[in-house]
Short mmCIF file of C-alpha atoms in Angstrom, two decimals:
data_model
loop_
_atom_site.label_atom_id
_atom_site.label_comp_id
_atom_site.label_asym_id
_atom_site.label_seq_id
_atom_site.Cartn_x
_atom_site.Cartn_y
_atom_site.Cartn_z
CA MET P 544 46.92 66.16 210.11
CA ALA P 545 50.56 67.11 210.36
CA GLU P 546 51.31 69.21 207.36
CA GLU P 547 54.67 70.47 206.27
CA VAL P 548 54.85 73.61 204.19
CA LYS P 549 58.20 75.11 203.28
CA LEU P 550 58.88 78.10 201.10
CA ILE P 551 62.31 78.37 199.53
CA ARG P 552 62.92 82.01 198.77
CA THR P 553 65.36 84.92 198.82
CA TRP P 554 64.94 87.98 201.02
CA SER P 555 64.16 90.26 198.08
CA SER P 556 62.41 88.24 195.39
CA PRO P 557 59.06 89.83 194.59
CA PHE P 558 57.89 86.54 193.08
CA ALA P 559 58.55 84.77 196.36
CA LEU P 560 56.83 87.54 198.29
CA ARG P 561 53.59 86.73 196.45
CA ILE P 562 53.68 83.30 197.98
CA VAL P 563 54.35 84.65 201.47
CA TRP P 564 51.28 86.86 201.07
CA ALA P 565 49.10 84.04 199.82
CA LEU P 566 50.11 81.71 202.65
CA LYS P 567 49.55 84.40 205.27
CA LEU P 568 46.20 85.48 203.82
CA LYS P 569 45.04 81.88 203.95
CA GLY P 570 46.39 81.42 207.47
CA ILE P 571 48.74 78.60 206.47
CA GLU P 572 51.71 77.91 208.73
CA PHE P 573 54.95 77.61 206.84
CA GLU P 574 58.70 77.50 207.26
CA THR P 575 60.90 79.86 205.27
CA VAL P 576 64.13 78.55 203.79
CA LEU P 577 66.26 81.51 202.78
CA GLU P 578 68.33 80.92 199.71
CA ASP P 579 71.56 82.56 198.51
CA LEU P 580 71.35 82.47 194.72
CA ALA P 581 75.09 82.94 194.39
CA SER P 582 75.47 79.61 196.11
CA LYS P 583 72.40 77.48 195.44
CA SER P 584 71.55 74.88 198.04
CA PRO P 585 71.13 71.16 197.31
CA LEU P 586 67.53 71.56 198.46
CA LEU P 587 66.82 74.17 195.78
CA LEU P 588 68.57 72.22 193.03
CA GLN P 589 66.70 69.10 193.99
CA SER P 590 63.33 70.86 194.31
CA ASN P 591 63.56 72.91 191.12
CA PRO P 592 66.03 71.10 188.86
CA VAL P 593 64.53 72.61 185.70
CA HIS P 594 64.88 76.31 186.50
CA LYS P 595 66.93 76.34 189.72
CA LYS P 596 65.02 79.44 190.81
CA VAL P 597 62.98 80.69 193.73
CA PRO P 598 60.29 80.57 194.89
CA VAL P 599 59.64 76.89 195.41
CA LEU P 600 56.84 75.67 197.65
CA VAL P 601 57.47 72.28 199.19
CA HIS P 602 54.28 70.73 200.52
CA ASN P 603 54.74 67.50 202.44
CA GLY P 604 57.96 66.97 200.54
CA LYS P 605 56.52 67.65 197.09
CA PRO P 606 57.89 70.72 195.32
CA VAL P 607 55.96 73.21 193.17
CA SER P 608 57.81 75.89 191.18
CA GLU P 609 56.87 79.03 189.23
CA SER P 610 55.09 81.60 191.37
CA LEU P 611 51.82 81.79 189.42
CA VAL P 612 51.62 77.98 189.35
CA ILE P 613 52.27 77.95 193.11
CA LEU P 614 49.52 80.50 193.72
CA GLU P 615 47.01 78.32 191.85
CA TYR P 616 48.21 75.28 193.79
CA ILE P 617 47.73 77.07 197.11
CA GLU P 618 44.28 78.22 196.01
CA GLU P 619 43.21 74.70 195.06
CA THR P 620 44.74 72.96 198.07
CA TRP P 621 43.57 75.30 200.83
CA LYS P 622 40.09 76.30 199.82
CA GLU P 623 39.28 78.74 202.68
CA LYS P 624 39.55 82.44 201.96
CA PRO P 625 39.53 82.06 198.18
CA LEU P 626 41.80 84.29 196.11
CA LEU P 627 40.18 83.60 192.77
CA PRO P 628 36.59 84.44 191.83
CA GLU P 629 34.09 81.59 191.35
CA ASP P 630 32.98 82.69 187.93
CA PRO P 631 35.10 81.09 185.16
CA TYR P 632 35.15 84.28 183.13
CA GLU P 633 36.34 86.39 186.06
CA LYS P 634 38.91 83.69 186.82
CA ALA P 635 40.15 83.84 183.24
CA SER P 636 40.38 87.60 183.49
CA SER P 637 42.52 87.37 186.66
CA ARG P 638 44.81 84.86 185.00
CA PHE P 639 45.11 86.96 181.85
CA TRP P 640 46.15 90.06 183.79
CA ALA P 641 48.51 88.12 186.08
CA LYS P 642 50.27 86.81 182.97
CA PHE P 643 50.32 90.33 181.54
CA SER P 644 51.88 91.61 184.74
CA ASP P 645 54.72 89.09 184.54
CA GLU P 646 55.31 89.02 180.81
CA LYS P 647 54.79 92.66 179.87
CA LEU P 648 54.23 95.06 182.75
CA LEU P 649 57.06 94.11 185.07
CA PRO P 650 59.72 93.85 182.33
CA SER P 651 58.68 97.20 180.83
CA VAL P 652 58.76 98.93 184.21
CA TRP P 653 62.09 97.33 185.04
CA THR P 654 63.56 98.51 181.74
CA VAL P 655 62.59 102.08 182.57
CA PHE P 656 64.45 101.92 185.83
CA ILE P 657 67.66 100.38 184.57
CA SER P 658 67.93 102.63 181.52
CA GLN P 659 69.49 106.04 181.27
CA GLY P 660 68.90 109.11 179.11
CA ASN P 661 67.33 108.51 175.70
CA LYS P 662 66.94 104.81 176.29
CA GLN P 663 64.90 105.58 179.37
CA GLU P 664 62.66 107.96 177.40
CA GLU P 665 62.04 105.21 174.86
CA ALA P 666 61.38 102.66 177.56
CA LEU P 667 58.75 104.90 179.12
CA VAL P 668 56.40 104.51 176.17
CA PRO P 669 55.49 100.82 176.55
CA ALA P 670 55.68 101.05 180.35
CA LEU P 671 53.13 103.85 180.53
CA GLU P 672 50.91 102.07 178.03
CA ASN P 673 51.00 98.90 180.12
CA LEU P 674 50.31 100.85 183.30
CA GLN P 675 47.29 102.41 181.62
CA PHE P 676 45.86 98.96 180.83
CA ILE P 677 46.21 98.00 184.49
CA GLU P 678 44.76 101.30 185.67
CA GLU P 679 41.61 100.55 183.66
CA GLN P 680 41.25 97.20 185.38
CA LEU P 681 40.72 98.95 188.69
CA GLU P 682 37.67 100.86 187.43
CA GLY P 683 34.95 100.59 190.08
CA LYS P 684 37.02 98.35 192.30
CA LYS P 685 38.85 98.68 195.57
CA PHE P 686 41.24 95.81 194.87
CA PHE P 687 41.83 93.99 191.58
CA GLY P 688 39.93 91.15 193.28
CA GLY P 689 36.96 93.44 193.98
CA GLU P 690 36.05 94.13 197.59
CA LYS P 691 38.78 91.81 198.83
CA ILE P 692 42.34 91.07 197.84
CA GLY P 693 42.64 88.40 195.17
CA LEU P 694 45.20 86.51 193.15
CA LEU P 695 45.64 89.39 190.73
CA ASP P 696 46.44 91.80 193.58
CA LEU P 697 49.15 89.40 194.71
CA ALA P 698 50.47 89.07 191.17
CA ILE P 699 50.67 92.85 190.72
CA GLY P 700 51.68 93.44 194.33
CA TRP P 701 55.33 93.86 193.35
CA MET P 702 54.29 97.37 192.32
CA ALA P 703 53.42 98.29 195.86
CA ASP P 704 56.93 98.53 197.26
CA MET P 705 59.27 97.86 194.35
CA VAL P 706 58.09 100.83 192.33
CA SER P 707 58.50 103.34 195.13
CA VAL P 708 61.98 101.98 195.82
CA LEU P 709 62.89 102.27 192.15
CA GLU P 710 61.41 105.77 192.03
CA GLU P 711 63.59 106.79 194.94
CA VAL P 712 66.72 105.24 193.43
CA THR P 713 66.26 106.88 190.04
CA GLY P 714 64.45 110.08 190.99
CA LEU P 715 61.85 109.27 188.32
CA LYS P 716 58.21 109.32 189.39
CA LEU P 717 56.61 106.69 187.18
CA ILE P 718 53.21 106.28 188.79
CA GLN P 719 52.04 109.86 188.97
CA GLU P 720 48.86 110.33 190.95
CA ASP P 721 47.17 112.52 188.37
CA LYS P 722 47.92 110.09 185.54
CA PHE P 723 47.20 106.92 187.53
CA PRO P 724 44.78 107.84 190.31
CA LEU P 725 43.33 104.35 190.72
CA LEU P 726 46.69 102.60 190.72
CA SER P 727 48.08 105.14 193.21
CA ALA P 728 45.13 104.57 195.53
CA TRP P 729 45.43 100.80 195.16
CA ILE P 730 49.14 100.86 196.03
CA GLU P 731 48.28 102.57 199.33
CA ILE P 732 45.42 100.26 200.31
CA PHE P 733 47.31 97.16 199.25
CA ALA P 734 50.43 98.09 201.18
CA ASP P 735 48.25 98.71 204.22
CA VAL P 736 46.74 95.24 204.38
CA PRO P 737 48.26 93.73 207.55
CA GLU P 738 49.56 90.54 205.94
CA ILE P 739 51.22 92.64 203.23
CA LYS P 740 52.55 95.29 205.58
CA GLU P 741 54.30 92.83 207.84
CA SER P 742 55.96 90.90 205.01
CA GLY P 743 57.96 93.44 203.07
CA ALA P 744 61.71 93.35 202.74
CA PRO P 745 63.57 96.11 204.62
CA ARG P 746 63.27 99.23 202.48
CA GLU P 747 66.84 100.47 203.00
CA LYS P 748 68.20 97.09 201.97
CA LEU P 749 66.06 97.15 198.80
CA ILE P 750 67.24 100.65 197.98
CA SER P 751 70.90 99.62 198.28
CA LYS P 752 70.29 96.54 196.18
CA PHE P 753 68.59 98.37 193.33
CA GLN P 754 71.08 101.22 193.45
CA ALA P 755 73.83 98.65 192.94
CA ILE P 756 71.99 96.97 190.05
CA ARG P 757 71.35 100.29 188.35
CA ASP P 758 74.99 101.33 188.79
CA ALA P 759 76.12 98.04 187.29
CA TYR P 760 73.92 98.59 184.23
CA ALA P 761 75.20 102.15 183.82
CA ALA P 762 78.78 100.91 184.05
CA THR P 763 78.34 98.33 181.30
CA LYS P 764 76.96 100.85 178.81
CA MET Q 1060 20.13 77.33 176.05
CA GLY Q 1061 21.36 79.75 173.42
CA GLU Q 1062 25.09 79.81 173.59
CA GLU Q 1063 27.43 81.58 171.24
CA VAL Q 1064 31.01 80.48 170.90
CA LYS Q 1065 33.35 82.03 168.38
CA LEU Q 1066 37.05 81.59 167.87
CA ILE Q 1067 39.13 84.27 166.19
CA GLY Q 1068 42.18 82.45 164.96
CA ALA Q 1069 44.53 81.43 162.20
CA ARG Q 1070 44.55 77.85 161.04
CA GLY Q 1071 48.30 77.58 160.61
CA SER Q 1072 48.99 78.57 164.21
CA PRO Q 1073 49.81 75.99 166.90
CA PHE Q 1074 48.37 78.32 169.54
CA ASN Q 1075 45.10 78.43 167.63
CA CYS Q 1076 45.17 74.67 167.18
CA ARG Q 1077 45.43 74.16 170.95
CA VAL Q 1078 42.11 75.87 171.46
CA GLU Q 1079 40.41 74.02 168.60
CA ILE Q 1080 41.55 70.69 170.04
CA ALA Q 1081 40.23 71.69 173.47
CA LEU Q 1082 36.84 72.78 172.11
CA LYS Q 1083 36.59 69.55 170.13
CA LEU Q 1084 37.45 67.50 173.23
CA LYS Q 1085 34.55 69.10 175.03
CA GLY Q 1086 32.21 68.78 172.08
CA VAL Q 1087 31.65 72.53 171.86
CA GLU Q 1088 30.15 73.94 168.67
CA TYR Q 1089 31.79 77.14 167.56
CA GLU Q 1090 32.13 79.54 164.70
CA PHE Q 1091 35.67 79.97 163.42
CA ILE Q 1092 36.75 83.40 162.21
CA GLU Q 1093 39.99 83.29 160.26
CA GLU Q 1094 42.18 86.28 160.91
CA ASP Q 1095 44.66 87.72 158.41
CA LEU Q 1096 47.58 88.51 160.66
CA ALA Q 1097 49.20 90.76 158.10
CA ASN Q 1098 46.08 92.88 158.14
CA LYS Q 1099 44.48 92.71 161.58
CA SER Q 1100 40.74 93.15 161.71
CA PRO Q 1101 38.86 95.69 163.85
CA LEU Q 1102 37.27 92.66 165.51
CA LEU Q 1103 40.63 91.35 166.74
CA LEU Q 1104 41.80 94.78 167.84
CA LYS Q 1105 38.55 95.27 169.74
CA TYR Q 1106 38.64 91.92 171.52
CA ASN Q 1107 42.36 91.73 172.22
CA PRO Q 1108 43.52 95.33 172.47
CA VAL Q 1109 46.33 94.42 174.84
CA HIS Q 1110 48.23 91.92 172.68
CA LYS Q 1111 46.41 92.13 169.31
CA LYS Q 1112 47.07 88.42 168.85
CA ILE Q 1113 45.13 85.26 168.14
CA PRO Q 1114 43.59 83.06 169.36
CA VAL Q 1115 40.73 84.91 171.02
CA LEU Q 1116 37.74 82.96 172.27
CA LEU Q 1117 34.43 84.77 172.37
CA HIS Q 1118 31.88 83.20 174.68
CA ASN Q 1119 28.50 84.92 174.54
CA GLY Q 1120 30.29 88.04 173.40
CA LYS Q 1121 32.92 88.05 176.17
CA PRO Q 1122 36.53 87.72 174.96
CA ILE Q 1123 39.29 85.59 176.42
CA ALA Q 1124 42.83 85.82 175.06
CA GLU Q 1125 46.10 83.90 175.65
CA SER Q 1126 45.84 80.23 174.72
CA LEU Q 1127 46.82 78.89 178.17
CA VAL Q 1128 44.17 81.07 179.80
CA ILE Q 1129 41.62 79.96 177.21
CA LEU Q 1130 42.43 76.28 177.80
CA GLU Q 1131 41.77 76.65 181.55
CA TYR Q 1132 38.54 78.51 180.79
CA VAL Q 1133 37.34 75.83 178.37
CA ASP Q 1134 38.13 73.12 180.93
CA GLN Q 1135 36.15 74.88 183.65
CA THR Q 1136 33.20 75.98 181.57
CA TRP Q 1137 32.23 72.84 179.67
CA GLU Q 1138 31.65 69.25 180.73
CA GLY Q 1139 33.33 66.43 178.90
CA ALA Q 1140 36.85 65.04 178.85
CA SER Q 1141 39.12 66.78 181.35
CA ILE Q 1142 41.96 68.88 180.04
CA LEU Q 1143 43.64 69.34 183.41
CA PRO Q 1144 44.03 66.54 185.98
CA GLN Q 1145 41.82 66.48 189.06
CA HIS Q 1146 44.35 66.53 191.89
CA PRO Q 1147 45.90 69.93 192.82
CA TYR Q 1148 49.48 68.63 192.74
CA GLU Q 1149 49.05 67.04 189.34
CA ARG Q 1150 47.34 70.20 188.11
CA ALA Q 1151 50.37 72.18 189.31
CA MET Q 1152 52.71 69.84 187.43
CA ALA Q 1153 50.63 70.16 184.25
CA ARG Q 1154 50.65 73.95 184.53
CA PHE Q 1155 54.39 73.94 185.21
CA TRP Q 1156 55.19 71.95 182.08
CA ALA Q 1157 52.73 73.90 179.94
CA LYS Q 1158 54.46 77.12 181.02
CA PHE Q 1159 57.85 75.52 180.39
CA ILE Q 1160 56.86 74.68 176.83
CA ASP Q 1161 55.49 78.17 176.19
CA ASP Q 1162 58.25 80.15 177.91
CA LYS Q 1163 61.28 78.10 176.89
CA CYS Q 1164 60.63 75.47 174.24
CA MET Q 1165 58.73 77.37 171.58
CA SER Q 1166 61.40 79.96 170.80
CA ALA Q 1167 64.31 77.58 171.38
CA LEU Q 1168 62.93 74.97 168.98
CA TRP Q 1169 62.06 77.60 166.41
CA ASN Q 1170 65.61 78.96 166.53
CA ALA Q 1171 67.12 75.47 166.38
CA CYS Q 1172 65.11 74.69 163.26
CA TRP Q 1173 65.81 77.91 161.39
CA SER Q 1174 69.31 79.07 162.30
CA LYS Q 1175 72.45 78.11 160.41
CA GLY Q 1176 76.08 77.24 161.03
CA LYS Q 1177 77.60 77.87 164.44
CA GLU Q 1178 74.47 79.61 165.64
CA GLN Q 1179 72.44 76.53 164.83
CA GLU Q 1180 74.86 74.23 166.64
CA LYS Q 1181 74.39 76.26 169.78
CA ALA Q 1182 70.63 76.49 169.28
CA ILE Q 1183 70.33 72.75 168.81
CA GLU Q 1184 72.32 72.16 172.00
CA GLU Q 1185 69.89 74.33 173.88
CA ALA Q 1186 66.90 72.61 172.28
CA ASN Q 1187 68.38 69.23 173.18
CA GLU Q 1188 68.53 70.17 176.87
CA LEU Q 1189 64.89 71.21 176.84
CA LEU Q 1190 63.68 68.19 174.86
CA LYS Q 1191 65.58 65.90 177.20
CA LEU Q 1192 63.62 67.34 180.12
CA LEU Q 1193 60.37 66.67 178.27
CA GLU Q 1194 61.47 63.17 177.32
CA ASN Q 1195 62.17 62.46 181.00
CA GLU Q 1196 58.86 63.92 182.06
CA LEU Q 1197 57.00 61.67 179.62
CA LYS Q 1198 58.52 58.59 181.30
CA ASP Q 1199 56.56 55.49 180.23
CA LYS Q 1200 53.29 57.26 179.67
CA LYS Q 1201 51.55 57.27 176.34
CA PHE Q 1202 50.75 60.94 176.73
CA PHE Q 1203 51.87 63.62 179.19
CA GLY Q 1204 48.29 63.46 180.41
CA GLY Q 1205 48.50 59.69 180.96
CA ASP Q 1206 46.27 57.42 178.89
CA ASN Q 1207 44.52 60.37 177.31
CA ILE Q 1208 45.75 63.70 176.03
CA GLY Q 1209 45.76 66.54 178.54
CA LEU Q 1210 46.91 70.12 178.92
CA VAL Q 1211 50.61 69.46 178.34
CA ASP Q 1212 50.02 67.35 175.23
CA ILE Q 1213 47.79 70.03 173.76
CA VAL Q 1214 50.25 72.82 174.57
CA ALA Q 1215 53.06 70.72 173.03
CA ASP Q 1216 51.25 70.52 169.66
CA PHE Q 1217 53.99 72.62 168.07
CA ILE Q 1218 56.55 70.04 169.10
CA ALA Q 1219 54.46 67.13 167.86
CA TYR Q 1220 53.60 68.52 164.46
CA TRP Q 1221 55.02 71.89 163.48
CA VAL Q 1222 58.64 70.99 164.25
CA GLY Q 1223 58.45 68.02 161.89
CA ALA Q 1224 57.11 70.24 159.11
CA ILE Q 1225 59.88 72.80 159.58
CA GLN Q 1226 62.51 70.07 159.69
CA GLU Q 1227 61.23 68.74 156.38
CA VAL Q 1228 61.75 72.16 154.81
CA THR Q 1229 65.06 73.18 156.40
CA GLY Q 1230 66.69 69.80 156.88
CA ALA Q 1231 67.32 70.58 160.55
CA GLU Q 1232 67.52 67.60 162.90
CA VAL Q 1233 66.07 68.81 166.14
CA LEU Q 1234 63.49 66.21 167.15
CA THR Q 1235 64.47 62.84 165.75
CA LYS Q 1236 63.67 59.25 166.63
CA GLU Q 1237 67.32 58.55 167.40
CA LYS Q 1238 67.76 61.47 169.76
CA PHE Q 1239 64.40 61.34 171.54
CA PRO Q 1240 62.67 58.00 170.96
CA LYS Q 1241 59.92 58.53 173.55
CA LEU Q 1242 59.06 62.03 172.40
CA PHE Q 1243 59.12 60.90 168.80
CA GLU Q 1244 56.68 58.12 169.60
CA TRP Q 1245 54.52 60.49 171.66
CA ALA Q 1246 54.37 62.89 168.71
CA ARG Q 1247 53.18 60.12 166.44
CA GLU Q 1248 50.48 59.04 168.90
CA PHE Q 1249 49.38 62.62 169.48
CA ILE Q 1250 48.92 63.58 165.86
CA ASN Q 1251 47.10 60.32 165.20
CA CYS Q 1252 44.45 60.95 167.85
CA SER Q 1253 41.20 61.40 165.98
CA ILE Q 1254 40.36 64.65 167.74
CA VAL Q 1255 43.80 66.11 167.10
CA LYS Q 1256 44.02 64.86 163.51
CA GLU Q 1257 40.82 66.66 162.66
CA LYS Q 1258 42.13 69.99 163.91
CA LEU Q 1259 45.70 69.98 162.62
CA PRO Q 1260 46.29 72.09 159.52
CA PRO Q 1261 47.16 70.01 156.43
CA ARG Q 1262 50.85 69.21 156.37
CA ASP Q 1263 51.38 70.52 152.87
CA HIS Q 1264 49.90 73.88 153.90
CA LEU Q 1265 52.49 74.11 156.64
CA THR Q 1266 55.43 73.02 154.52
CA GLY Q 1267 54.29 75.40 151.77
CA PHE Q 1268 54.16 78.24 154.26
CA PHE Q 1269 57.57 77.35 155.68
CA ARG Q 1270 59.11 77.10 152.21
CA ILE Q 1271 58.06 80.69 151.62
CA LYS Q 1272 59.63 81.68 154.93
CA LEU Q 1273 62.86 80.01 153.89
CA GLU Q 1274 63.05 82.46 151.01
CA ALA Q 1275 62.44 85.45 153.28
CA PRO Q 1276 65.00 85.19 156.10
CA ASP Q 1277 64.11 88.51 157.73
CA THR Q 1278 60.77 87.07 158.73
CA LEU Q 1279 62.44 84.27 160.63
CA LYS Q 1280 62.89 85.90 164.02
CA TYR Q 1281 60.63 84.29 166.62
CA ASN Q 1282 57.90 86.86 166.88
CA PRO Q 1283 54.61 85.08 167.01
CA GLN Q 1284 51.53 87.10 166.18
CA VAL Q 1285 49.83 84.41 168.12
CA ARG Q 1286 49.75 83.28 171.74
#
């Protein structure tokens, strides 16, 4: 059956990258529509009128927005190579931690990287606490999904390249191997998965982008 | 089969109410443990160390936190009326709107109800935009879930019931029949559902609680001890 799958995204959005990973891991053919958020396309505005954000998955003309919602949609529509465990409790656990990643972990890590001096010291406290929670989730596991990559790995996958880029830009090593041995090991294995490896945004471009963002924050202080 | 279901919650909380409605829909027997949020119990801290918030569902001793996560769990674990639709696309739409309500509407409506003066004008404008989107999404359906209540209706319980109680206390006009006739009607239908009615906290408890809040403005910032 002729199927049309489009992904509206930007070159750098980590939320959009999750969807690229999911589609590739499931072996789903898709077309990328690159978006310039400074000049939003009619397609984006029509497909996501509520938030006007990326990513948006458009499947046979029907749009789905919000990356975690899209991941669940992909999981339920293309049932091969499941990303979520069968067991409802394990599923709930994945969802809980994916939500935690978006609502607490990512913002706290981001705050560390855009802050300077004392503010950065303060920001470290919740970030390290949140990282510790995630570290504990890897106990006895290779991936967050167990033996294989799962939805939670994709949700936390932004850590795999974004954090090292941010560490380079700021000179601050957040995920120290002795403090977070499991997370450090996971970052390496995750980044090495072929579908992940081939999908990343160009590192130098990311470094320039985040350097510029950090400079802008420093300038507004 | 011996099954143990407990809910650590607080009866005045819309997040707690969501879970109670869902459990009732599925006909699940459970023990309710009322939490004093000003004085959090070791039980809560043990079962939700990450957020330290209610509600927390305990199923055979295993905890699940975050009301949206709990709702999905309840839907998948027990037979009975469906909370989410069957079709993947419709499920995605339900999840999208549930997230929209949680991420955007809750705090915006709270602020619109409680703020004053110029700040309130702005807050009400913002709330209007959001409520308009919900009004459009409702279209001609009785409920967001169609003929029966579903995920979005349950997640919107705050809008259906709590907002009215706050408006009564503060005099704010955020959700009114004139501004949002469909939503207003939906709210009425929702709170009159027998399953919902049974689980809503008594109105005078809510207005009493909100009257106290009115006297203590520094407690008014949107900072739910509940999710």
